[in-house]
């Protein structure tokens, strides 16, 4: 997911402007999506037993959520051009236009990623016994993956495969 944040920044930078605002907006939308996905987990998964198959299904949906903006391609840039006149309302109008485009590209995959985290805890879980230990293991693995993904992606995969190649690799 951190690799995808780098890819989204690379791909949305020319469309939205490669400013710190763009980076912050992508991160904010990703965090909101992850948070809302985690909060929605008990409602979405009510009465559903956690399983490896269910995790695989969420991975498939996350891959599809990543591929839809890729498939939209230039339509994302055209949308950005269409909402650009909102900048006549000043800085906040411009940020609103940027937010709309970023939500379309980033939010769906982030939301599903947020659902996956409690699902992983539930898969490793054994009921109320050892919940802290199970949660800690998932957090540790998530943190290690985030560090590895951002370093390997930023310093290895992006220069080697390009942003488009990394986008497709992440979806695969």
Tab-separated table of N, CA and C in Angstrom:
chain	number	residue	atom	x	y	z
A	1	UNK	N	0.830	-1.189	0.000
A	1	UNK	CA	0.000	0.000	0.000
A	1	UNK	C	0.877	1.258	0.000
A	2	UNK	N	2.000	1.212	0.722
A	2	UNK	CA	2.897	2.370	0.707
A	2	UNK	C	3.524	2.562	-0.664
A	3	UNK	N	3.805	1.484	-1.349
A	3	UNK	CA	4.285	1.599	-2.725
A	3	UNK	C	3.234	2.296	-3.573
A	4	UNK	N	1.977	1.952	-3.391
A	4	UNK	CA	0.915	2.601	-4.161
A	4	UNK	C	0.804	4.081	-3.822
A	5	UNK	N	1.057	4.459	-2.578
A	5	UNK	CA	1.040	5.888	-2.248
A	5	UNK	C	2.118	6.630	-3.030
A	6	UNK	N	3.286	6.005	-3.173
A	6	UNK	CA	4.340	6.613	-3.989
A	6	UNK	C	3.908	6.713	-5.449
A	7	UNK	N	3.289	5.656	-5.938
A	7	UNK	CA	2.813	5.640	-7.329
A	7	UNK	C	1.746	6.710	-7.525
A	8	UNK	N	0.795	6.785	-6.604
A	8	UNK	CA	-0.267	7.788	-6.731
A	8	UNK	C	0.321	9.196	-6.732
A	9	UNK	N	1.332	9.414	-5.901
A	9	UNK	CA	1.956	10.740	-5.891
A	9	UNK	C	2.627	11.022	-7.234
A	10	UNK	N	3.323	10.027	-7.761
A	10	UNK	CA	3.976	10.204	-9.069
A	10	UNK	C	2.964	10.467	-10.174
A	11	UNK	N	1.858	9.756	-10.139
A	11	UNK	CA	0.875	9.854	-11.220
A	11	UNK	C	-0.037	11.073	-11.053
A	12	UNK	N	-0.367	11.424	-9.828
A	12	UNK	CA	-1.242	12.572	-9.606
A	12	UNK	C	-0.472	13.885	-9.552
A	13	UNK	N	0.841	13.822	-9.344
A	13	UNK	CA	1.651	15.030	-9.283
A	13	UNK	C	1.490	15.928	-10.502
A	14	UNK	N	1.637	15.405	-11.721
A	14	UNK	CA	1.460	16.265	-12.891
A	14	UNK	C	0.027	16.774	-13.065
A	15	UNK	N	-0.929	16.015	-12.598
A	15	UNK	CA	-2.329	16.392	-12.760
A	15	UNK	C	-2.743	17.430	-11.714
A	16	UNK	N	-2.301	17.217	-10.470
A	16	UNK	CA	-2.712	18.092	-9.377
A	16	UNK	C	-1.649	19.124	-9.025
A	17	UNK	N	-0.449	18.892	-9.463
A	17	UNK	CA	0.671	19.747	-9.080
A	17	UNK	C	1.511	19.018	-8.054
A	18	UNK	N	2.780	18.946	-8.280
A	18	UNK	CA	3.663	18.170	-7.409
A	18	UNK	C	4.064	18.931	-6.159
A	19	UNK	N	3.109	19.432	-5.439
A	19	UNK	CA	3.402	20.224	-4.249
A	19	UNK	C	3.290	19.364	-2.996
A	20	UNK	N	3.761	19.889	-1.870
A	20	UNK	CA	3.541	19.182	-0.601
A	20	UNK	C	2.061	18.982	-0.301
A	21	UNK	N	1.209	19.865	-0.833
A	21	UNK	CA	-0.233	19.707	-0.625
A	21	UNK	C	-0.726	18.402	-1.261
A	22	UNK	N	-0.204	18.094	-2.434
A	22	UNK	CA	-0.611	16.862	-3.116
A	22	UNK	C	-0.225	15.646	-2.295
A	23	UNK	N	0.997	15.623	-1.812
A	23	UNK	CA	1.471	14.505	-0.994
A	23	UNK	C	0.624	14.377	0.266
A	24	UNK	N	0.381	15.486	0.935
A	24	UNK	CA	-0.433	15.470	2.151
A	24	UNK	C	-1.861	15.045	1.886
A	25	UNK	N	-2.401	15.469	0.748
A	25	UNK	CA	-3.773	15.105	0.403
A	25	UNK	C	-3.891	13.612	0.139
A	26	UNK	N	-2.931	13.057	-0.593
A	26	UNK	CA	-2.948	11.608	-0.872
A	26	UNK	C	-2.860	10.835	0.438
A	27	UNK	N	-1.957	11.235	1.305
A	27	UNK	CA	-1.818	10.564	2.591
A	27	UNK	C	-3.092	10.707	3.423
A	28	UNK	N	-3.675	11.892	3.447
A	28	UNK	CA	-4.906	12.112	4.219
A	28	UNK	C	-6.053	11.252	3.719
A	29	UNK	N	-6.241	11.234	2.409
A	29	UNK	CA	-7.326	10.414	1.838
A	29	UNK	C	-7.076	8.940	2.128
A	30	UNK	N	-5.820	8.502	2.035
A	30	UNK	CA	-5.501	7.103	2.336
A	30	UNK	C	-5.813	6.785	3.799
A	31	UNK	N	-5.423	7.668	4.698
A	31	UNK	CA	-5.673	7.411	6.123
A	31	UNK	C	-7.157	7.448	6.464
A	32	UNK	N	-7.892	8.373	5.864
A	32	UNK	CA	-9.340	8.418	6.084
A	32	UNK	C	-9.985	7.130	5.569
A	33	UNK	N	-9.567	6.688	4.389
A	33	UNK	CA	-10.113	5.447	3.834
A	33	UNK	C	-9.814	4.249	4.707
A	34	UNK	N	-8.574	4.148	5.171
A	34	UNK	CA	-8.197	3.037	6.043
A	34	UNK	C	-8.994	3.092	7.341
A	35	UNK	N	-9.109	4.279	7.921
A	35	UNK	CA	-9.870	4.419	9.164
A	35	UNK	C	-11.333	4.065	9.003
A	36	UNK	N	-11.950	4.559	7.933
A	36	UNK	CA	-13.364	4.247	7.698
A	36	UNK	C	-13.564	2.771	7.377
A	37	UNK	N	-12.620	2.181	6.661
A	37	UNK	CA	-12.710	0.744	6.375
A	37	UNK	C	-12.628	-0.081	7.647
A	38	UNK	N	-11.703	0.295	8.541
A	38	UNK	CA	-11.595	-0.405	9.824
A	38	UNK	C	-12.844	-0.224	10.671
A	39	UNK	N	-13.403	0.989	10.650
A	39	UNK	CA	-14.625	1.245	11.424
A	39	UNK	C	-15.826	0.508	10.836
A	40	UNK	N	-15.820	0.313	9.523
A	40	UNK	CA	-16.939	-0.362	8.867
A	40	UNK	C	-16.853	-1.885	8.981
A	41	UNK	N	-15.689	-2.400	9.334
A	41	UNK	CA	-15.485	-3.850	9.391
A	41	UNK	C	-16.578	-4.582	10.174
A	42	UNK	N	-16.923	-4.161	11.399
A	42	UNK	CA	-17.934	-4.933	12.135
A	42	UNK	C	-19.304	-4.935	11.470
A	43	UNK	N	-19.601	-3.896	10.695
A	43	UNK	CA	-20.902	-3.836	10.014
A	43	UNK	C	-20.880	-4.665	8.728
A	44	UNK	N	-19.774	-4.588	8.005
A	44	UNK	CA	-19.655	-5.327	6.741
A	44	UNK	C	-19.558	-6.823	7.001
A	45	UNK	N	-18.832	-7.186	8.042
A	45	UNK	CA	-18.548	-8.603	8.301
A	45	UNK	C	-19.451	-9.206	9.373
A	46	UNK	N	-20.530	-8.522	9.693
A	46	UNK	CA	-21.450	-9.038	10.708
A	46	UNK	C	-21.964	-10.417	10.283
A	47	UNK	N	-21.756	-11.382	11.145
A	47	UNK	CA	-22.237	-12.733	10.887
A	47	UNK	C	-21.385	-13.520	9.905
A	48	UNK	N	-20.278	-12.963	9.467
A	48	UNK	CA	-19.393	-13.642	8.518
A	48	UNK	C	-18.180	-14.144	9.290
A	49	UNK	N	-17.864	-15.395	9.096
A	49	UNK	CA	-16.712	-15.970	9.789
A	49	UNK	C	-15.427	-15.638	9.029
A	50	UNK	N	-14.424	-15.081	9.713
A	50	UNK	CA	-13.161	-14.769	9.048
A	50	UNK	C	-12.524	-16.041	8.477
A	51	UNK	N	-11.985	-15.929	7.285
A	51	UNK	CA	-11.322	-17.073	6.658
A	51	UNK	C	-10.274	-16.556	5.689
A	52	UNK	N	-9.376	-17.450	5.308
A	52	UNK	CA	-8.349	-17.098	4.322
A	52	UNK	C	-9.012	-16.747	2.986
A	53	UNK	N	-10.094	-17.433	2.664
A	53	UNK	CA	-10.820	-17.134	1.431
A	53	UNK	C	-11.410	-15.733	1.439
A	54	UNK	N	-11.899	-15.315	2.592
A	54	UNK	CA	-12.434	-13.964	2.720
A	54	UNK	C	-11.319	-12.929	2.577
A	55	UNK	N	-10.164	-13.211	3.158
A	55	UNK	CA	-9.022	-12.314	3.002
A	55	UNK	C	-8.611	-12.236	1.527
A	56	UNK	N	-8.581	-13.377	0.856
A	56	UNK	CA	-8.250	-13.386	-0.567
A	56	UNK	C	-9.269	-12.578	-1.371
A	57	UNK	N	-10.527	-12.650	-0.991
A	57	UNK	CA	-11.567	-11.873	-1.679
A	57	UNK	C	-11.337	-10.373	-1.486
A	58	UNK	N	-10.978	-9.975	-0.261
A	58	UNK	CA	-10.699	-8.549	-0.050
A	58	UNK	C	-9.470	-8.116	-0.845
A	59	UNK	N	-8.488	-8.989	-0.973
A	59	UNK	CA	-7.305	-8.671	-1.793
A	59	UNK	C	-7.701	-8.489	-3.256
A	60	UNK	N	-8.607	-9.316	-3.737
A	60	UNK	CA	-9.089	-9.187	-5.107
A	60	UNK	C	-9.811	-7.853	-5.300
A	61	UNK	N	-10.669	-7.496	-4.342
A	61	UNK	CA	-11.385	-6.221	-4.437
A	61	UNK	C	-10.422	-5.032	-4.349
A	62	UNK	N	-9.398	-5.161	-3.523
A	62	UNK	CA	-8.414	-4.082	-3.434
A	62	UNK	C	-7.659	-3.937	-4.752
A	63	UNK	N	-7.300	-5.057	-5.360
A	63	UNK	CA	-6.626	-5.005	-6.665
A	63	UNK	C	-7.527	-4.361	-7.709
A	64	UNK	N	-8.792	-4.712	-7.704
A	64	UNK	CA	-9.737	-4.101	-8.644
A	64	UNK	C	-9.883	-2.601	-8.376
A	65	UNK	N	-9.907	-2.231	-7.084
A	65	UNK	CA	-10.013	-0.817	-6.730
A	65	UNK	C	-8.786	-0.039	-7.194
A	66	UNK	N	-7.642	-0.697	-7.258
A	66	UNK	CA	-6.428	-0.057	-7.783
A	66	UNK	C	-6.451	0.025	-9.303
A	67	UNK	N	-7.048	-0.984	-9.935
A	67	UNK	CA	-7.040	-1.049	-11.398
A	67	UNK	C	-8.072	-0.141	-12.055
A	68	UNK	N	-9.158	0.174	-11.362
A	68	UNK	CA	-10.179	1.042	-11.970
A	68	UNK	C	-9.608	2.407	-12.330
A	69	UNK	N	-8.906	3.104	-11.410
A	69	UNK	CA	-8.324	4.390	-11.823
A	69	UNK	C	-7.278	4.233	-12.928
A	70	UNK	N	-6.548	3.124	-12.887
A	70	UNK	CA	-5.580	2.853	-13.956
A	70	UNK	C	-6.304	2.733	-15.292
A	71	UNK	N	-7.412	1.989	-15.286
A	71	UNK	CA	-8.189	1.815	-16.521
A	71	UNK	C	-8.827	3.122	-16.978
A	72	UNK	N	-9.175	3.986	-16.034
A	72	UNK	CA	-9.744	5.279	-16.406
A	72	UNK	C	-8.718	6.157	-17.116
A	73	UNK	N	-7.457	5.960	-16.797
A	73	UNK	CA	-6.359	6.623	-17.482
A	73	UNK	C	-6.532	8.119	-17.633
A	74	UNK	N	-6.568	8.571	-18.874
A	74	UNK	CA	-6.639	10.002	-19.173
A	74	UNK	C	-7.922	10.644	-18.675
A	75	UNK	N	-8.940	9.850	-18.415
A	75	UNK	CA	-10.193	10.427	-17.914
A	75	UNK	C	-9.981	11.110	-16.559
A	76	UNK	N	-9.024	10.608	-15.778
A	76	UNK	CA	-8.704	11.235	-14.496
A	76	UNK	C	-8.111	12.628	-14.753
A	77	UNK	N	-7.208	12.719	-15.727
A	77	UNK	CA	-6.618	14.021	-16.068
A	77	UNK	C	-7.684	14.960	-16.633
A	78	UNK	N	-8.586	14.428	-17.446
A	78	UNK	CA	-9.653	15.260	-18.003
A	78	UNK	C	-10.592	15.760	-16.901
A	79	UNK	N	-10.890	14.888	-15.945
A	79	UNK	CA	-11.712	15.318	-14.807
A	79	UNK	C	-11.003	16.434	-14.046
A	80	UNK	N	-9.718	16.271	-13.845
A	80	UNK	CA	-8.953	17.293	-13.144
A	80	UNK	C	-9.029	18.623	-13.888
A	81	UNK	N	-8.946	18.578	-15.202
A	81	UNK	CA	-9.054	19.807	-16.002
A	81	UNK	C	-10.461	20.398	-15.911
A	82	UNK	N	-11.475	19.531	-15.823
A	82	UNK	CA	-12.855	20.018	-15.748
A	82	UNK	C	-13.161	20.699	-14.421
A	83	UNK	N	-12.550	20.215	-13.343
A	83	UNK	CA	-12.828	20.811	-12.033
A	83	UNK	C	-11.838	21.928	-11.687
A	84	UNK	N	-10.866	22.138	-12.541
A	84	UNK	CA	-9.863	23.194	-12.306
A	84	UNK	C	-10.488	24.583	-12.149
A	85	UNK	N	-11.573	24.897	-12.857
A	85	UNK	CA	-12.178	26.225	-12.664
A	85	UNK	C	-12.624	26.512	-11.224
A	86	UNK	N	-12.729	25.465	-10.393
A	86	UNK	CA	-13.047	25.708	-8.985
A	86	UNK	C	-11.973	26.564	-8.310
A	87	UNK	N	-10.801	26.639	-8.934
A	87	UNK	CA	-9.733	27.463	-8.366
A	87	UNK	C	-10.112	28.945	-8.375
A	88	UNK	N	-11.130	29.315	-9.157
A	88	UNK	CA	-11.616	30.704	-9.143
A	88	UNK	C	-12.161	31.061	-7.759
A	89	UNK	N	-12.521	30.039	-6.984
A	89	UNK	CA	-13.010	30.258	-5.620
A	89	UNK	C	-11.846	30.413	-4.644
A	90	UNK	N	-10.632	30.422	-5.156
A	90	UNK	CA	-9.460	30.568	-4.305
A	90	UNK	C	-8.815	29.228	-3.992
A	91	UNK	N	-7.921	29.275	-3.033
A	91	UNK	CA	-7.153	28.093	-2.659
A	91	UNK	C	-8.056	26.937	-2.251
A	92	UNK	N	-9.110	27.212	-1.492
A	92	UNK	CA	-9.983	26.132	-1.015
A	92	UNK	C	-10.782	25.506	-2.154
A	93	UNK	N	-11.100	26.268	-3.154
A	93	UNK	CA	-11.739	25.699	-4.341
A	93	UNK	C	-10.801	24.758	-5.070
A	94	UNK	N	-9.541	25.159	-5.156
A	94	UNK	CA	-8.538	24.305	-5.792
A	94	UNK	C	-8.332	23.025	-4.991
A	95	UNK	N	-8.260	23.145	-3.679
A	95	UNK	CA	-8.099	21.960	-2.829
A	95	UNK	C	-9.318	21.048	-2.956
A	96	UNK	N	-10.500	21.611	-3.068
A	96	UNK	CA	-11.703	20.802	-3.274
A	96	UNK	C	-11.627	20.014	-4.570
A	97	UNK	N	-11.134	20.656	-5.631
A	97	UNK	CA	-10.983	19.959	-6.917
A	97	UNK	C	-9.952	18.846	-6.796
A	98	UNK	N	-8.833	19.139	-6.151
A	98	UNK	CA	-7.802	18.120	-5.949
A	98	UNK	C	-8.347	16.950	-5.127
A	99	UNK	N	-9.140	17.284	-4.110
A	99	UNK	CA	-9.685	16.242	-3.232
A	99	UNK	C	-10.611	15.311	-3.997
A	100	UNK	N	-11.445	15.860	-4.849
A	100	UNK	CA	-12.354	15.029	-5.645
A	100	UNK	C	-11.578	14.013	-6.476
A	101	UNK	N	-10.563	14.473	-7.165
A	101	UNK	CA	-9.756	13.575	-8.009
A	101	UNK	C	-9.042	12.537	-7.152
A	102	UNK	N	-8.484	12.967	-6.034
A	102	UNK	CA	-7.737	12.053	-5.168
A	102	UNK	C	-8.650	11.007	-4.538
A	103	UNK	N	-9.850	11.402	-4.158
A	103	UNK	CA	-10.799	10.443	-3.579
A	103	UNK	C	-11.125	9.351	-4.602
A	104	UNK	N	-11.320	9.708	-5.836
A	104	UNK	CA	-11.643	8.722	-6.871
A	104	UNK	C	-10.503	7.720	-7.038
A	105	UNK	N	-9.268	8.209	-6.977
A	105	UNK	CA	-8.112	7.345	-7.237
A	105	UNK	C	-7.707	6.540	-6.005
A	106	UNK	N	-7.702	7.158	-4.837
A	106	UNK	CA	-7.092	6.553	-3.651
A	106	UNK	C	-8.097	5.901	-2.699
A	107	UNK	N	-9.241	6.519	-2.483
A	107	UNK	CA	-10.146	6.096	-1.414
A	107	UNK	C	-10.627	4.645	-1.512
A	108	UNK	N	-11.075	4.155	-2.671
A	108	UNK	CA	-11.604	2.774	-2.683
A	108	UNK	C	-10.596	1.729	-2.200
A	109	UNK	N	-9.360	1.794	-2.692
A	109	UNK	CA	-8.345	0.824	-2.255
A	109	UNK	C	-8.012	1.017	-0.776
A	110	UNK	N	-7.980	2.264	-0.324
A	110	UNK	CA	-7.681	2.535	1.082
A	110	UNK	C	-8.785	1.981	1.991
A	111	UNK	N	-10.020	2.144	1.587
A	111	UNK	CA	-11.141	1.630	2.384
A	111	UNK	C	-11.037	0.109	2.543
A	112	UNK	N	-10.781	-0.575	1.452
A	112	UNK	CA	-10.667	-2.042	1.511
A	112	UNK	C	-9.465	-2.443	2.356
A	113	UNK	N	-8.380	-1.698	2.239
A	113	UNK	CA	-7.217	-1.954	3.079
A	113	UNK	C	-7.572	-1.816	4.554
A	114	UNK	N	-8.418	-0.851	4.872
A	114	UNK	CA	-8.870	-0.675	6.247
A	114	UNK	C	-9.713	-1.834	6.745
A	115	UNK	N	-10.467	-2.444	5.872
A	115	UNK	CA	-11.263	-3.625	6.240
A	115	UNK	C	-10.341	-4.817	6.480
A	116	UNK	N	-9.259	-4.888	5.722
A	116	UNK	CA	-8.359	-6.039	5.824
A	116	UNK	C	-7.646	-6.123	7.169
A	117	UNK	N	-7.332	-4.981	7.770
A	117	UNK	CA	-6.554	-5.014	9.009
A	117	UNK	C	-7.284	-5.741	10.141
A	118	UNK	N	-8.517	-5.378	10.473
A	118	UNK	CA	-9.203	-6.154	11.521
A	118	UNK	C	-9.498	-7.596	11.085
A	119	UNK	N	-9.635	-7.802	9.786
A	119	UNK	CA	-9.828	-9.170	9.299
A	119	UNK	C	-8.585	-10.009	9.597
A	120	UNK	N	-7.409	-9.441	9.401
A	120	UNK	CA	-6.175	-10.165	9.729
A	120	UNK	C	-6.089	-10.469	11.216
A	121	UNK	N	-6.472	-9.503	12.039
A	121	UNK	CA	-6.464	-9.744	13.484
A	121	UNK	C	-7.438	-10.865	13.834
A	122	UNK	N	-8.603	-10.845	13.205
A	122	UNK	CA	-9.599	-11.901	13.459
A	122	UNK	C	-9.094	-13.263	12.998
A	123	UNK	N	-8.365	-13.297	11.887
A	123	UNK	CA	-7.830	-14.569	11.396
A	123	UNK	C	-6.774	-15.147	12.336
A	124	UNK	N	-5.966	-14.273	12.909
A	124	UNK	CA	-4.939	-14.741	13.839
A	124	UNK	C	-5.496	-14.983	15.232
A	125	UNK	N	-6.698	-14.476	15.477
A	125	UNK	CA	-7.270	-14.476	16.809
A	125	UNK	C	-7.769	-15.812	17.294
A	126	UNK	N	-7.838	-15.849	18.599
A	126	UNK	CA	-8.397	-17.007	19.284
A	126	UNK	C	-9.405	-16.513	20.309
A	127	UNK	N	-10.312	-15.662	19.839
A	127	UNK	CA	-11.290	-15.083	20.742
A	127	UNK	C	-10.676	-13.964	21.549
A	128	UNK	N	-11.188	-13.771	22.754
A	128	UNK	CA	-10.732	-12.675	23.612
A	128	UNK	C	-9.375	-12.973	24.245
A	129	UNK	N	-8.955	-14.217	24.187
A	129	UNK	CA	-7.691	-14.601	24.810
A	129	UNK	C	-6.517	-14.148	23.932
A	130	UNK	N	-5.640	-13.332	24.480
A	130	UNK	CA	-4.441	-12.902	23.774
A	130	UNK	C	-4.671	-11.878	22.683
A	131	UNK	N	-5.728	-11.087	22.787
A	131	UNK	CA	-6.041	-10.102	21.748
A	131	UNK	C	-4.900	-9.108	21.575
A	132	UNK	N	-4.293	-8.677	22.675
A	132	UNK	CA	-3.190	-7.725	22.590
A	132	UNK	C	-2.014	-8.294	21.822
A	133	UNK	N	-1.706	-9.539	22.088
A	133	UNK	CA	-0.590	-10.203	21.404
A	133	UNK	C	-0.887	-10.357	19.908
A	134	UNK	N	-2.109	-10.746	19.590
A	134	UNK	CA	-2.494	-10.923	18.184
A	134	UNK	C	-2.454	-9.586	17.441
A	135	UNK	N	-2.982	-8.554	18.081
A	135	UNK	CA	-2.991	-7.229	17.473
A	135	UNK	C	-1.564	-6.728	17.291
A	136	UNK	N	-0.729	-6.948	18.283
A	136	UNK	CA	0.673	-6.546	18.194
A	136	UNK	C	1.396	-7.219	17.044
A	137	UNK	N	1.114	-8.493	16.835
A	137	UNK	CA	1.750	-9.216	15.716
A	137	UNK	C	1.324	-8.641	14.366
A	138	UNK	N	0.046	-8.343	14.242
A	138	UNK	CA	-0.436	-7.772	12.985
A	138	UNK	C	0.163	-6.382	12.778
A	139	UNK	N	0.202	-5.572	13.832
A	139	UNK	CA	0.808	-4.235	13.739
A	139	UNK	C	2.279	-4.336	13.359
A	140	UNK	N	3.013	-5.256	13.976
A	140	UNK	CA	4.435	-5.411	13.680
A	140	UNK	C	4.644	-5.814	12.222
A	141	UNK	N	3.864	-6.780	11.751
A	141	UNK	CA	3.985	-7.200	10.354
A	141	UNK	C	3.597	-6.068	9.408
A	142	UNK	N	2.551	-5.322	9.762
A	142	UNK	CA	2.109	-4.192	8.947
A	142	UNK	C	3.188	-3.105	8.893
A	143	UNK	N	3.797	-2.807	10.029
A	143	UNK	CA	4.842	-1.792	10.073
A	143	UNK	C	6.058	-2.232	9.267
A	144	UNK	N	6.468	-3.485	9.423
A	144	UNK	CA	7.609	-3.996	8.649
A	144	UNK	C	7.302	-3.943	7.148
A	145	UNK	N	6.104	-4.332	6.781
A	145	UNK	CA	5.721	-4.276	5.369
A	145	UNK	C	5.682	-2.856	4.839
A	146	UNK	N	5.215	-1.921	5.661
A	146	UNK	CA	5.159	-0.515	5.245
A	146	UNK	C	6.563	0.043	5.035
A	147	UNK	N	7.475	-0.272	5.949
A	147	UNK	CA	8.854	0.202	5.822
A	147	UNK	C	9.505	-0.427	4.596
A	148	UNK	N	9.389	-1.743	4.483
A	148	UNK	CA	9.999	-2.437	3.345
A	148	UNK	C	9.390	-1.964	2.023
A	149	UNK	N	8.065	-1.842	1.991
A	149	UNK	CA	7.390	-1.432	0.756
A	149	UNK	C	7.785	-0.047	0.305
A	150	UNK	N	7.880	0.880	1.254
A	150	UNK	CA	8.236	2.248	0.864
A	150	UNK	C	9.698	2.340	0.461
A	151	UNK	N	10.608	1.665	1.167
A	151	UNK	CA	12.023	1.707	0.792
A	151	UNK	C	12.290	0.959	-0.517
A	152	UNK	N	11.784	-0.257	-0.598
A	152	UNK	CA	11.997	-1.037	-1.823
A	152	UNK	C	11.321	-0.383	-3.011
A	153	UNK	N	10.143	0.180	-2.767
A	153	UNK	CA	9.426	0.838	-3.852
A	153	UNK	C	10.102	2.109	-4.311
A	154	UNK	N	10.432	2.965	-3.364
A	154	UNK	CA	11.001	4.259	-3.712
A	154	UNK	C	12.405	4.186	-4.276
A	155	UNK	N	13.216	3.275	-3.739
A	155	UNK	CA	14.611	3.209	-4.156
A	155	UNK	C	14.903	2.090	-5.154
A	156	UNK	N	13.962	1.164	-5.349
A	156	UNK	CA	14.223	0.049	-6.249
A	156	UNK	C	13.181	-0.104	-7.343
A	157	UNK	N	11.959	-0.372	-6.924
A	157	UNK	CA	10.930	-0.710	-7.902
A	157	UNK	C	10.526	0.460	-8.795
A	158	UNK	N	10.346	1.647	-8.223
A	158	UNK	CA	9.937	2.788	-9.048
A	158	UNK	C	10.978	3.116	-10.124
A	159	UNK	N	12.267	3.209	-9.774
A	159	UNK	CA	13.234	3.467	-10.845
A	159	UNK	C	13.332	2.326	-11.856
A	160	UNK	N	13.123	1.101	-11.383
A	160	UNK	CA	13.282	-0.055	-12.257
A	160	UNK	C	12.058	-0.292	-13.143
A	161	UNK	N	10.869	-0.245	-12.556
A	161	UNK	CA	9.647	-0.594	-13.283
A	161	UNK	C	8.849	0.616	-13.768
A	162	UNK	N	9.122	1.778	-13.266
A	162	UNK	CA	8.359	3.003	-13.507
A	162	UNK	C	7.076	2.975	-12.675
A	163	UNK	N	6.427	4.115	-12.610
A	163	UNK	CA	5.200	4.200	-11.819
A	163	UNK	C	4.113	3.282	-12.376
A	164	UNK	N	3.996	3.224	-13.681
A	164	UNK	CA	2.979	2.364	-14.296
A	164	UNK	C	3.250	0.898	-13.982
A	165	UNK	N	4.503	0.483	-14.095
A	165	UNK	CA	4.854	-0.907	-13.789
A	165	UNK	C	4.589	-1.249	-12.340
A	166	UNK	N	4.903	-0.318	-11.437
A	166	UNK	CA	4.642	-0.546	-10.006
A	166	UNK	C	3.144	-0.598	-9.721
A	167	UNK	N	2.368	0.212	-10.432
A	167	UNK	CA	0.921	0.198	-10.264
A	167	UNK	C	0.390	-1.189	-10.617
A	168	UNK	N	0.817	-1.702	-11.748
A	168	UNK	CA	0.348	-3.025	-12.180
A	168	UNK	C	0.870	-4.130	-11.273
A	169	UNK	N	2.121	-4.006	-10.818
A	169	UNK	CA	2.676	-4.995	-9.891
A	169	UNK	C	1.901	-5.007	-8.574
A	170	UNK	N	1.577	-3.841	-8.063
A	170	UNK	CA	0.823	-3.764	-6.803
A	170	UNK	C	-0.556	-4.402	-6.952
A	171	UNK	N	-1.191	-4.161	-8.063
A	171	UNK	CA	-2.511	-4.757	-8.294
A	171	UNK	C	-2.392	-6.273	-8.447
A	172	UNK	N	-1.340	-6.712	-9.095
A	172	UNK	CA	-1.136	-8.164	-9.274
A	172	UNK	C	-0.870	-8.817	-7.936
